[in-house]
Amino acid sequence: MNDYIAAILFFLPAGVSNMSPILANHIPVLKNWNTPLDLGKKHRGKRILGDNKRIRGIIFGTIMGGLSAVIISKLNANTVVTLGPFWVGCLLGFGALAGDAVESYFKRLRGIAPGASWFPFDQIDFIVGGLLFVIPFVNIPLWVVATIFVVYFGSHIIVVYIAYLLGLKDKPI
């Protein structure tokens, strides 16, 4: 059972990063830093990523991923990574947010409105992105990948619903 908990804790920085941009929107110092990630550029007449993807979110989320990995590594003695927890957390966090940005691009191409649900891609984009960015540096067994997918897919749905109830998200899923 401890191995499964360690697997869940290993990927937690990606989950923290994935929700960090929402929190950054409510921090007064960061709130006015509104530079869009796509810099307002268009592809095929549509915004590449839209207004909901901001540079502040990528930076804040990546740093939060790194910091949360450091905290988790202090709590979890089984964490062994060659890069150091901060950098692995940053890779997981940046990868999670990059996966979300790529998914947003495809949503724009399909004509799906910003903030509208695109099930199940909205739930797995950060998982795929986080894993892709960290796999070159960390050997992750297949059972860990499967555990991450099951746990974080389900928890994403729950966390988004809680954020909706708290007024941080406009829609429940």
PDB file of C-alpha atoms in Angstrom:
ATOM      1  CA  MET A   1       0.000   0.000   0.000  1.00  0.00           C
ATOM      2  CA  ASN A   2       2.896   2.360   0.733  1.00  0.00           C
ATOM      3  CA  ASP A   3       4.095   2.007  -2.873  1.00  0.00           C
ATOM      4  CA  TYR A   4       0.723   3.222  -4.153  1.00  0.00           C
ATOM      5  CA  ILE A   5       0.759   6.173  -1.780  1.00  0.00           C
ATOM      6  CA  ALA A   6       4.315   6.990  -2.906  1.00  0.00           C
ATOM      7  CA  ALA A   7       3.144   6.870  -6.550  1.00  0.00           C
ATOM      8  CA  ILE A   8       0.264   9.238  -5.776  1.00  0.00           C
ATOM      9  CA  LEU A   9       2.560  11.592  -3.848  1.00  0.00           C
ATOM     10  CA  PHE A  10       5.155  11.525  -6.638  1.00  0.00           C
ATOM     11  CA  PHE A  11       2.650  12.992  -9.120  1.00  0.00           C
ATOM     12  CA  LEU A  12       0.989  15.396  -6.671  1.00  0.00           C
ATOM     13  CA  PRO A  13       3.125  18.384  -7.819  1.00  0.00           C
ATOM     14  CA  ALA A  14       1.515  18.092 -11.273  1.00  0.00           C
ATOM     15  CA  GLY A  15      -1.914  18.243  -9.656  1.00  0.00           C
ATOM     16  CA  VAL A  16      -0.881  21.243  -7.559  1.00  0.00           C
ATOM     17  CA  SER A  17       0.462  22.961 -10.680  1.00  0.00           C
ATOM     18  CA  ASN A  18      -2.681  22.188 -12.622  1.00  0.00           C
ATOM     19  CA  MET A  19      -4.828  24.116 -10.150  1.00  0.00           C
ATOM     20  CA  SER A  20      -2.286  26.855  -9.387  1.00  0.00           C
ATOM     21  CA  PRO A  21      -3.240  29.163 -12.302  1.00  0.00           C
ATOM     22  CA  ILE A  22      -6.747  29.444 -10.857  1.00  0.00           C
ATOM     23  CA  LEU A  23      -5.239  30.501  -7.537  1.00  0.00           C
ATOM     24  CA  ALA A  24      -2.847  32.932  -9.262  1.00  0.00           C
ATOM     25  CA  ASN A  25      -5.909  34.712 -10.673  1.00  0.00           C
ATOM     26  CA  HIS A  26      -6.915  35.601  -7.117  1.00  0.00           C
ATOM     27  CA  ILE A  27      -3.529  36.828  -5.831  1.00  0.00           C
ATOM     28  CA  PRO A  28      -3.591  40.641  -5.987  1.00  0.00           C
ATOM     29  CA  VAL A  29       0.082  41.010  -6.967  1.00  0.00           C
ATOM     30  CA  LEU A  30      -0.289  38.530  -9.851  1.00  0.00           C
ATOM     31  CA  LYS A  31      -3.863  39.293 -10.868  1.00  0.00           C
ATOM     32  CA  ASN A  32      -2.915  42.170 -13.173  1.00  0.00           C
ATOM     33  CA  TRP A  33      -0.179  40.244 -14.972  1.00  0.00           C
ATOM     34  CA  ASN A  34      -2.430  39.342 -17.902  1.00  0.00           C
ATOM     35  CA  THR A  35      -0.074  38.473 -20.751  1.00  0.00           C
ATOM     36  CA  PRO A  36      -1.685  35.626 -22.711  1.00  0.00           C
ATOM     37  CA  LEU A  37       0.460  32.555 -23.254  1.00  0.00           C
ATOM     38  CA  ASP A  38      -0.214  32.725 -27.000  1.00  0.00           C
ATOM     39  CA  LEU A  39       0.570  36.473 -26.985  1.00  0.00           C
ATOM     40  CA  GLY A  40      -2.766  37.044 -28.730  1.00  0.00           C
ATOM     41  CA  LYS A  41      -1.644  35.197 -31.882  1.00  0.00           C
ATOM     42  CA  LYS A  42      -4.121  33.388 -34.104  1.00  0.00           C
ATOM     43  CA  HIS A  43      -4.050  30.227 -36.198  1.00  0.00           C
ATOM     44  CA  ARG A  44      -6.709  29.647 -38.838  1.00  0.00           C
ATOM     45  CA  GLY A  45      -8.424  32.801 -37.668  1.00  0.00           C
ATOM     46  CA  LYS A  46      -8.808  31.636 -34.055  1.00  0.00           C
ATOM     47  CA  ARG A  47      -6.757  32.367 -30.971  1.00  0.00           C
ATOM     48  CA  ILE A  48      -4.178  29.646 -30.464  1.00  0.00           C
ATOM     49  CA  LEU A  49      -4.912  29.129 -26.770  1.00  0.00           C
ATOM     50  CA  GLY A  50      -7.448  31.775 -25.796  1.00  0.00           C
ATOM     51  CA  ASP A  51      -7.591  34.197 -22.912  1.00  0.00           C
ATOM     52  CA  ASN A  52      -7.598  31.627 -20.125  1.00  0.00           C
ATOM     53  CA  LYS A  53      -3.974  30.565 -20.634  1.00  0.00           C
ATOM     54  CA  ARG A  54      -1.584  33.153 -19.224  1.00  0.00           C
ATOM     55  CA  ILE A  55       2.159  33.355 -18.728  1.00  0.00           C
ATOM     56  CA  ARG A  56       1.583  34.020 -15.014  1.00  0.00           C
ATOM     57  CA  GLY A  57      -0.200  30.657 -14.751  1.00  0.00           C
ATOM     58  CA  ILE A  58       2.656  28.717 -16.354  1.00  0.00           C
ATOM     59  CA  ILE A  59       5.298  30.418 -14.206  1.00  0.00           C
ATOM     60  CA  PHE A  60       3.308  30.286 -10.952  1.00  0.00           C
ATOM     61  CA  GLY A  61       2.215  26.689 -11.579  1.00  0.00           C
ATOM     62  CA  THR A  62       5.733  25.509 -12.408  1.00  0.00           C
ATOM     63  CA  ILE A  63       7.148  27.093  -9.251  1.00  0.00           C
ATOM     64  CA  MET A  64       4.303  25.677  -7.141  1.00  0.00           C
ATOM     65  CA  GLY A  65       5.039  22.221  -8.595  1.00  0.00           C
ATOM     66  CA  GLY A  66       8.674  22.546  -7.560  1.00  0.00           C
ATOM     67  CA  LEU A  67       7.871  23.817  -4.074  1.00  0.00           C
ATOM     68  CA  SER A  68       5.233  21.166  -3.465  1.00  0.00           C
ATOM     69  CA  ALA A  69       7.703  18.450  -4.538  1.00  0.00           C
ATOM     70  CA  VAL A  70      10.212  19.716  -1.979  1.00  0.00           C
ATOM     71  CA  ILE A  71       7.564  19.580   0.761  1.00  0.00           C
ATOM     72  CA  ILE A  72       6.412  16.117  -0.327  1.00  0.00           C
ATOM     73  CA  SER A  73      10.002  14.822  -0.419  1.00  0.00           C
ATOM     74  CA  LYS A  74      10.456  15.928   3.196  1.00  0.00           C
ATOM     75  CA  LEU A  75       7.321  13.978   4.174  1.00  0.00           C
ATOM     76  CA  ASN A  76       8.008  10.926   1.995  1.00  0.00           C
ATOM     77  CA  ALA A  77      11.371   9.283   2.683  1.00  0.00           C
ATOM     78  CA  ASN A  78      10.834   6.879  -0.255  1.00  0.00           C
ATOM     79  CA  THR A  79      11.241   9.699  -2.799  1.00  0.00           C
ATOM     80  CA  VAL A  80      14.427   9.065  -4.759  1.00  0.00           C
ATOM     81  CA  VAL A  81      15.082  11.164  -7.849  1.00  0.00           C
ATOM     82  CA  THR A  82      18.353  12.085  -9.509  1.00  0.00           C
ATOM     83  CA  LEU A  83      17.510  15.710 -10.348  1.00  0.00           C
ATOM     84  CA  GLY A  84      16.332  16.718  -6.912  1.00  0.00           C
ATOM     85  CA  PRO A  85      12.734  17.154  -5.862  1.00  0.00           C
ATOM     86  CA  PHE A  86      12.404  20.827  -6.827  1.00  0.00           C
ATOM     87  CA  TRP A  87      13.410  20.220 -10.447  1.00  0.00           C
ATOM     88  CA  VAL A  88      11.308  17.066 -10.793  1.00  0.00           C
ATOM     89  CA  GLY A  89       8.352  19.019  -9.373  1.00  0.00           C
ATOM     90  CA  CYS A  90       9.001  21.824 -11.853  1.00  0.00           C
ATOM     91  CA  LEU A  91       9.102  19.319 -14.726  1.00  0.00           C
ATOM     92  CA  LEU A  92       5.876  17.691 -13.550  1.00  0.00           C
ATOM     93  CA  GLY A  93       4.241  21.098 -13.097  1.00  0.00           C
ATOM     94  CA  PHE A  94       5.389  22.583 -16.377  1.00  0.00           C
ATOM     95  CA  GLY A  95       4.487  19.374 -18.200  1.00  0.00           C
ATOM     96  CA  ALA A  96       1.007  19.353 -16.657  1.00  0.00           C
ATOM     97  CA  LEU A  97       0.413  22.954 -17.752  1.00  0.00           C
ATOM     98  CA  ALA A  98       1.933  22.346 -21.191  1.00  0.00           C
ATOM     99  CA  GLY A  99      -0.399  19.363 -21.633  1.00  0.00           C
ATOM    100  CA  ASP A 100      -3.318  21.592 -20.687  1.00  0.00           C
ATOM    101  CA  ALA A 101      -2.186  24.248 -23.189  1.00  0.00           C
ATOM    102  CA  VAL A 102      -1.881  21.691 -26.005  1.00  0.00           C
ATOM    103  CA  GLU A 103      -5.372  20.419 -25.200  1.00  0.00           C
ATOM    104  CA  SER A 104      -6.644  24.027 -25.310  1.00  0.00           C
ATOM    105  CA  TYR A 105      -5.186  24.445 -28.774  1.00  0.00           C
ATOM    106  CA  PHE A 106      -7.123  21.433 -30.016  1.00  0.00           C
ATOM    107  CA  LYS A 107     -10.266  22.700 -28.288  1.00  0.00           C
ATOM    108  CA  ARG A 108      -9.936  25.974 -30.222  1.00  0.00           C
ATOM    109  CA  LEU A 109      -9.518  24.045 -33.483  1.00  0.00           C
ATOM    110  CA  ARG A 110     -12.682  22.062 -32.751  1.00  0.00           C
ATOM    111  CA  GLY A 111     -14.598  25.231 -31.892  1.00  0.00           C
ATOM    112  CA  ILE A 112     -15.103  24.327 -28.236  1.00  0.00           C
ATOM    113  CA  ALA A 113     -15.588  27.475 -26.171  1.00  0.00           C
ATOM    114  CA  PRO A 114     -13.007  28.434 -23.520  1.00  0.00           C
ATOM    115  CA  GLY A 115     -14.011  26.939 -20.186  1.00  0.00           C
ATOM    116  CA  ALA A 116     -16.361  24.441 -21.839  1.00  0.00           C
ATOM    117  CA  SER A 117     -15.807  20.820 -20.919  1.00  0.00           C
ATOM    118  CA  TRP A 118     -14.152  18.408 -23.345  1.00  0.00           C
ATOM    119  CA  PHE A 119     -14.462  15.105 -21.544  1.00  0.00           C
ATOM    120  CA  PRO A 120     -12.188  13.135 -21.017  1.00  0.00           C
ATOM    121  CA  PHE A 121      -9.400  15.275 -22.489  1.00  0.00           C
ATOM    122  CA  ASP A 122      -9.781  18.005 -19.853  1.00  0.00           C
ATOM    123  CA  GLN A 123      -9.158  15.348 -17.215  1.00  0.00           C
ATOM    124  CA  ILE A 124      -6.101  13.653 -18.749  1.00  0.00           C
ATOM    125  CA  ASP A 125      -4.196  16.489 -20.463  1.00  0.00           C
ATOM    126  CA  PHE A 126      -2.199  17.394 -17.353  1.00  0.00           C
ATOM    127  CA  ILE A 127      -1.480  13.732 -16.591  1.00  0.00           C
ATOM    128  CA  VAL A 128      -0.063  13.034 -20.045  1.00  0.00           C
ATOM    129  CA  GLY A 129       1.892  16.304 -20.090  1.00  0.00           C
ATOM    130  CA  GLY A 130       3.367  15.826 -16.628  1.00  0.00           C
ATOM    131  CA  LEU A 131       4.444  12.272 -17.382  1.00  0.00           C
ATOM    132  CA  LEU A 132       5.940  13.156 -20.771  1.00  0.00           C
ATOM    133  CA  PHE A 133       8.121  15.878 -19.265  1.00  0.00           C
ATOM    134  CA  VAL A 134       9.409  13.796 -16.351  1.00  0.00           C
ATOM    135  CA  ILE A 135       9.840  10.343 -17.959  1.00  0.00           C
ATOM    136  CA  PRO A 136      13.212  11.219 -19.569  1.00  0.00           C
ATOM    137  CA  PHE A 137      14.610  11.856 -16.075  1.00  0.00           C
ATOM    138  CA  VAL A 138      12.765   9.417 -13.815  1.00  0.00           C
ATOM    139  CA  ASN A 139      12.186   5.704 -14.370  1.00  0.00           C
ATOM    140  CA  ILE A 140       8.458   5.214 -13.788  1.00  0.00           C
ATOM    141  CA  PRO A 141       7.121   1.640 -13.740  1.00  0.00           C
ATOM    142  CA  LEU A 142       3.943   0.944 -15.702  1.00  0.00           C
ATOM    143  CA  TRP A 143       1.941   0.182 -12.539  1.00  0.00           C
ATOM    144  CA  VAL A 144       2.821   3.677 -11.259  1.00  0.00           C
ATOM    145  CA  VAL A 145       1.623   5.256 -14.521  1.00  0.00           C
ATOM    146  CA  ALA A 146      -1.630   3.272 -14.269  1.00  0.00           C
ATOM    147  CA  THR A 147      -2.085   4.313 -10.621  1.00  0.00           C
ATOM    148  CA  ILE A 148      -1.476   7.952 -11.534  1.00  0.00           C
ATOM    149  CA  PHE A 149      -4.042   7.826 -14.343  1.00  0.00           C
ATOM    150  CA  VAL A 150      -6.753   6.229 -12.210  1.00  0.00           C
ATOM    151  CA  VAL A 151      -6.246   8.394  -9.130  1.00  0.00           C
ATOM    152  CA  TYR A 152      -5.673  11.727 -10.854  1.00  0.00           C
ATOM    153  CA  PHE A 153      -8.422  11.281 -13.434  1.00  0.00           C
ATOM    154  CA  GLY A 154     -10.946  10.755 -10.649  1.00  0.00           C
ATOM    155  CA  SER A 155      -9.514  13.376  -8.335  1.00  0.00           C
ATOM    156  CA  HIS A 156      -9.500  15.966 -11.143  1.00  0.00           C
ATOM    157  CA  ILE A 157     -13.252  15.598 -11.480  1.00  0.00           C
ATOM    158  CA  ILE A 158     -13.714  15.977  -7.705  1.00  0.00           C
ATOM    159  CA  VAL A 159     -11.336  18.951  -7.350  1.00  0.00           C
ATOM    160  CA  VAL A 160     -12.928  20.821 -10.268  1.00  0.00           C
ATOM    161  CA  TYR A 161     -16.346  20.304  -8.724  1.00  0.00           C
ATOM    162  CA  ILE A 162     -15.129  21.624  -5.359  1.00  0.00           C
ATOM    163  CA  ALA A 163     -13.576  24.642  -7.125  1.00  0.00           C
ATOM    164  CA  TYR A 164     -16.958  25.222  -8.769  1.00  0.00           C
ATOM    165  CA  LEU A 165     -18.714  25.087  -5.379  1.00  0.00           C
ATOM    166  CA  LEU A 166     -16.190  27.585  -3.996  1.00  0.00           C
ATOM    167  CA  GLY A 167     -16.798  29.947  -6.913  1.00  0.00           C
ATOM    168  CA  LEU A 168     -13.314  29.477  -8.374  1.00  0.00           C
ATOM    169  CA  LYS A 169     -14.639  27.784 -11.547  1.00  0.00           C
ATOM    170  CA  ASP A 170     -17.634  28.736 -13.675  1.00  0.00           C
ATOM    171  CA  LYS A 171     -18.716  25.153 -14.473  1.00  0.00           C
ATOM    172  CA  PRO A 172     -18.784  21.946 -12.415  1.00  0.00           C
ATOM    173  CA  ILE A 173     -16.907  19.770 -14.936  1.00  0.00           C
TER     174      ILE A 173
END
